[in-house]
mmCIF file of C-alpha atoms in Angstrom:
data_model
loop_
_atom_site.group_PDB
_atom_site.id
_atom_site.type_symbol
_atom_site.label_atom_id
_atom_site.label_comp_id
_atom_site.label_asym_id
_atom_site.label_seq_id
_atom_site.Cartn_x
_atom_site.Cartn_y
_atom_site.Cartn_z
ATOM 1 C CA UNK T 1004 19.236 15.490 -0.291
ATOM 2 C CA UNK T 1005 19.268 12.968 -3.074
ATOM 3 C CA UNK T 1006 22.114 10.489 -2.983
ATOM 4 C CA UNK T 1007 21.750 9.345 -6.569
ATOM 5 C CA UNK T 1008 19.538 9.851 -9.573
ATOM 6 C CA UNK T 1009 17.693 7.446 -11.784
ATOM 7 C CA UNK T 1010 16.881 8.044 -15.403
ATOM 8 C CA UNK T 1011 15.263 5.133 -17.157
ATOM 9 C CA UNK T 1012 14.259 4.773 -20.788
ATOM 10 C CA UNK T 1013 12.181 1.903 -22.107
ATOM 11 C CA UNK T 1014 11.860 1.580 -25.873
ATOM 12 C CA UNK T 1015 8.677 -0.155 -26.993
ATOM 13 C CA UNK T 1016 9.094 -2.008 -30.273
ATOM 14 C CA UNK T 1017 6.140 -3.466 -32.143
ATOM 15 C CA UNK T 1018 6.240 -7.016 -33.484
ATOM 16 C CA UNK T 1019 3.210 -8.472 -35.254
ATOM 17 C CA UNK T 1020 2.773 -12.223 -35.632
ATOM 18 C CA UNK T 1021 -0.084 -13.651 -37.675
ATOM 19 C CA UNK T 1022 -0.965 -17.294 -37.246
ATOM 20 C CA UNK T 1023 -4.010 -18.686 -39.013
ATOM 21 C CA UNK T 1024 -5.143 -22.228 -38.420
ATOM 22 C CA UNK T 1025 -8.640 -22.080 -39.874
ATOM 23 C CA UNK T 1026 -9.593 -23.328 -43.325
ATOM 24 C CA UNK T 1027 -10.379 -20.460 -45.684
ATOM 25 C CA UNK T 1028 -12.445 -20.731 -48.857
ATOM 26 C CA UNK T 1029 -10.430 -19.949 -51.982
ATOM 27 C CA UNK T 1030 -12.204 -16.601 -52.490
ATOM 28 C CA UNK T 1031 -12.117 -15.566 -48.819
ATOM 29 C CA UNK T 1032 -9.685 -12.781 -47.912
ATOM 30 C CA UNK T 1033 -6.841 -13.747 -45.576
ATOM 31 C CA UNK T 1034 -7.055 -12.961 -41.842
ATOM 32 C CA UNK T 1035 -5.519 -9.633 -40.845
ATOM 33 C CA UNK T 1036 -4.380 -8.884 -37.292
ATOM 34 C CA UNK T 1037 -2.616 -5.626 -36.458
ATOM 35 C CA UNK T 1038 -1.242 -3.816 -33.420
ATOM 36 C CA UNK T 1039 -0.399 -0.130 -33.334
ATOM 37 C CA UNK T 1040 1.053 2.000 -30.544
ATOM 38 C CA UNK T 1041 0.672 5.774 -30.171
ATOM 39 C CA UNK T 1042 4.082 6.081 -28.486
ATOM 40 C CA UNK T 1043 7.130 3.893 -29.116
ATOM 41 C CA UNK T 1044 9.430 5.262 -26.387
ATOM 42 C CA UNK T 1045 8.635 5.980 -22.762
ATOM 43 C CA UNK T 1046 10.731 7.453 -19.968
ATOM 44 C CA UNK T 1047 10.413 7.544 -16.216
ATOM 45 C CA UNK T 1048 11.081 10.691 -14.163
ATOM 46 C CA UNK T 1049 14.082 11.112 -11.873
ATOM 47 C CA UNK T 1050 12.339 10.970 -8.474
ATOM 48 C CA UNK T 1051 13.371 10.412 -4.869
ATOM 49 C CA UNK T 1052 12.430 6.793 -3.980
ATOM 50 C CA UNK T 1053 11.621 7.855 -0.394
ATOM 51 C CA UNK T 1054 8.770 10.013 -1.700
ATOM 52 C CA UNK T 1055 7.967 8.098 -4.902
ATOM 53 C CA UNK T 1056 8.450 4.342 -4.347
ATOM 54 C CA UNK T 1057 6.680 3.790 -7.673
ATOM 55 C CA UNK T 1058 7.280 6.170 -10.591
ATOM 56 C CA UNK T 1059 4.775 6.532 -13.419
ATOM 57 C CA UNK T 1060 5.967 7.124 -16.977
ATOM 58 C CA UNK T 1061 6.237 10.732 -18.131
ATOM 59 C CA UNK T 1062 3.789 12.073 -20.689
ATOM 60 C CA UNK T 1063 0.635 10.509 -22.017
ATOM 61 C CA UNK T 1064 -0.258 6.814 -21.717
ATOM 62 C CA UNK T 1065 0.573 4.496 -24.598
ATOM 63 C CA UNK T 1066 -2.598 3.996 -26.638
ATOM 64 C CA UNK T 1067 -2.709 0.485 -28.092
ATOM 65 C CA UNK T 1068 -5.054 -0.314 -30.978
ATOM 66 C CA UNK T 1069 -5.827 -3.860 -32.131
ATOM 67 C CA UNK T 1070 -7.659 -4.682 -35.343
ATOM 68 C CA UNK T 1071 -8.888 -8.118 -36.345
ATOM 69 C CA UNK T 1072 -10.334 -8.634 -39.807
ATOM 70 C CA UNK T 1073 -11.459 -11.747 -41.642
ATOM 71 C CA UNK T 1074 -11.385 -14.056 -38.633
ATOM 72 C CA UNK T 1075 -14.483 -15.934 -37.537
ATOM 73 C CA UNK T 1076 -16.587 -14.695 -34.641
ATOM 74 C CA UNK T 1077 -15.657 -17.779 -32.615
ATOM 75 C CA UNK T 1078 -11.937 -17.532 -33.457
ATOM 76 C CA UNK T 1079 -9.912 -16.357 -30.446
ATOM 77 C CA UNK T 1080 -7.019 -13.915 -30.625
ATOM 78 C CA UNK T 1081 -4.509 -12.753 -28.056
ATOM 79 C CA UNK T 1082 -2.076 -9.837 -27.795
ATOM 80 C CA UNK T 1083 0.942 -10.325 -25.544
ATOM 81 C CA UNK T 1084 4.114 -8.486 -24.575
ATOM 82 C CA UNK T 1085 7.608 -9.877 -23.940
ATOM 83 C CA UNK T 1086 10.752 -7.982 -22.948
ATOM 84 C CA UNK T 1087 13.974 -8.848 -24.755
ATOM 85 C CA UNK T 1088 15.860 -8.738 -21.439
ATOM 86 C CA UNK T 1089 16.406 -6.691 -18.286
ATOM 87 C CA UNK T 1090 16.981 -2.943 -18.457
ATOM 88 C CA UNK T 1091 20.684 -2.194 -18.834
ATOM 89 C CA UNK T 1092 22.977 0.801 -18.511
ATOM 90 C CA UNK T 1093 26.531 -0.339 -19.162
ATOM 91 C CA UNK T 1094 27.001 -3.215 -16.700
ATOM 92 C CA UNK T 1095 24.195 -2.028 -14.386
ATOM 93 C CA UNK T 1096 20.890 -3.920 -14.505
ATOM 94 C CA UNK T 1097 17.327 -3.227 -13.391
ATOM 95 C CA UNK T 1098 15.119 -6.339 -13.537
ATOM 96 C CA UNK T 1099 12.449 -5.832 -16.189
ATOM 97 C CA UNK T 1100 9.985 -7.397 -13.729
ATOM 98 C CA UNK T 1101 10.196 -4.094 -11.798
ATOM 99 C CA UNK T 1102 8.096 -2.524 -14.571
ATOM 100 C CA UNK T 1103 4.360 -3.003 -14.832
ATOM 101 C CA UNK T 1104 1.408 -1.355 -16.515
ATOM 102 C CA UNK T 1105 -2.239 -0.593 -15.927
ATOM 103 C CA UNK T 1106 -4.730 -0.937 -18.768
ATOM 104 C CA UNK T 1107 -7.808 1.239 -19.233
ATOM 105 C CA UNK T 1108 -10.105 -0.005 -22.004
ATOM 106 C CA UNK T 1109 -11.320 2.704 -24.380
ATOM 107 C CA UNK T 1110 -13.201 0.578 -26.948
ATOM 108 C CA UNK T 1111 -14.057 -3.130 -26.834
ATOM 109 C CA UNK T 1112 -16.848 -5.502 -27.714
ATOM 110 C CA UNK T 1113 -18.384 -7.991 -25.294
ATOM 111 C CA UNK T 1114 -15.906 -10.755 -24.504
ATOM 112 C CA UNK T 1115 -12.843 -8.633 -25.329
ATOM 113 C CA UNK T 1116 -10.586 -7.449 -22.536
ATOM 114 C CA UNK T 1117 -7.353 -5.603 -21.812
ATOM 115 C CA UNK T 1118 -5.322 -6.559 -18.754
ATOM 116 C CA UNK T 1119 -2.856 -4.860 -16.417
ATOM 117 C CA UNK T 1120 0.364 -6.757 -15.804
ATOM 118 C CA UNK T 1121 4.088 -6.959 -15.124
ATOM 119 C CA UNK T 1122 6.783 -7.253 -17.780
ATOM 120 C CA UNK T 1123 8.715 -10.496 -18.145
ATOM 121 C CA UNK T 1124 11.767 -11.448 -20.182
ATOM 122 C CA UNK T 1125 10.931 -15.178 -20.099
ATOM 123 C CA UNK T 1126 7.149 -15.489 -20.480
ATOM 124 C CA UNK T 1127 4.850 -13.536 -22.790
ATOM 125 C CA UNK T 1128 2.259 -11.661 -20.724
ATOM 126 C CA UNK T 1129 -1.274 -11.266 -22.129
ATOM 127 C CA UNK T 1130 -2.253 -7.634 -22.711
ATOM 128 C CA UNK T 1131 -5.588 -8.300 -24.460
ATOM 129 C CA UNK T 1132 -7.713 -11.152 -25.732
ATOM 130 C CA UNK T 1133 -11.056 -11.815 -27.320
ATOM 131 C CA UNK T 1134 -12.769 -13.409 -30.308
ATOM 132 C CA UNK T 1135 -13.120 -12.198 -33.879
ATOM 133 C CA UNK T 1136 -15.936 -9.835 -34.739
ATOM 134 C CA UNK T 1137 -16.551 -8.963 -38.381
ATOM 135 C CA UNK T 1138 -19.138 -6.329 -37.408
ATOM 136 C CA UNK T 1139 -16.916 -4.352 -35.021
ATOM 137 C CA UNK T 1140 -17.693 -0.632 -35.425
ATOM 138 C CA UNK T 1141 -14.224 0.416 -34.245
ATOM 139 C CA UNK T 1142 -10.885 -1.187 -33.328
ATOM 140 C CA UNK T 1143 -10.188 -2.511 -29.847
ATOM 141 C CA UNK T 1144 -8.338 0.239 -27.920
ATOM 142 C CA UNK T 1145 -6.837 0.879 -24.496
ATOM 143 C CA UNK T 1146 -4.466 3.221 -22.698
ATOM 144 C CA UNK T 1147 -1.458 1.518 -21.095
ATOM 145 C CA UNK T 1148 0.329 3.447 -18.340
ATOM 146 C CA UNK T 1149 3.713 2.031 -17.344
ATOM 147 C CA UNK T 1150 5.319 2.344 -13.914
ATOM 148 C CA UNK T 1151 8.587 1.251 -12.308
ATOM 149 C CA UNK T 1152 9.499 0.257 -8.771
ATOM 150 C CA UNK T 1153 11.776 3.165 -7.784
ATOM 151 C CA UNK T 1154 14.623 1.895 -5.574
ATOM 152 C CA UNK T 1155 17.784 3.453 -4.118
ATOM 153 C CA UNK T 1156 19.664 0.294 -5.077
ATOM 154 C CA UNK T 1157 19.595 1.226 -8.778
ATOM 155 C CA UNK T 1158 22.911 2.523 -10.061
ATOM 156 C CA UNK T 1159 22.705 5.945 -11.705
ATOM 157 C CA UNK T 1160 22.416 5.635 -15.474
ATOM 158 C CA UNK T 1161 20.362 5.693 -18.626
ATOM 159 C CA UNK T 1162 18.697 2.296 -18.847
ATOM 160 C CA UNK T 1163 16.982 0.892 -21.906
ATOM 161 C CA UNK T 1164 15.316 -2.228 -23.208
ATOM 162 C CA UNK T 1165 12.975 -3.227 -26.020
ATOM 163 C CA UNK T 1166 9.660 -4.946 -25.449
ATOM 164 C CA UNK T 1167 7.702 -6.640 -28.223
ATOM 165 C CA UNK T 1168 3.926 -6.677 -28.650
ATOM 166 C CA UNK T 1169 2.603 -9.673 -30.595
ATOM 167 C CA UNK T 1170 -0.941 -10.477 -31.736
ATOM 168 C CA UNK T 1171 -1.829 -14.058 -32.661
ATOM 169 C CA UNK T 1172 -4.845 -16.101 -33.641
ATOM 170 C CA UNK T 1173 -4.891 -19.881 -34.078
#
């Protein structure tokens, strides 16, 4: 018999930050860095923590696509994620560090990588990094599957939080 239920909602919000520190010729087009997500809201199933100590998000993974245009081949870029705070439902809190993700690369060039990780509300966590490639045949892509530590100590509720994805290049 279940003593309580857990319904958790995490809203993924996209933030794009462009930083360019390289000298550009007057006629050169400006650098363009973009992030897109196939899904902007994920939920976790209501599962018994005794049988499911870790719950995977419902539905399909979040497909993340990064494009880098007009940056030099030696110019590094990085995509990171930062939560705006812990998950909340009224006064109840679930630490955002109880949520992590696994990354499965779908398309990348040599030297470009996606990483699995754990969310943080204090430190941006790197999701992907690499160097510019003007001859890339397709964008850099991966599937991110989120999971949560499923504990009986969570108060019943509908929890939510926003996490921001940011791509930067010096």
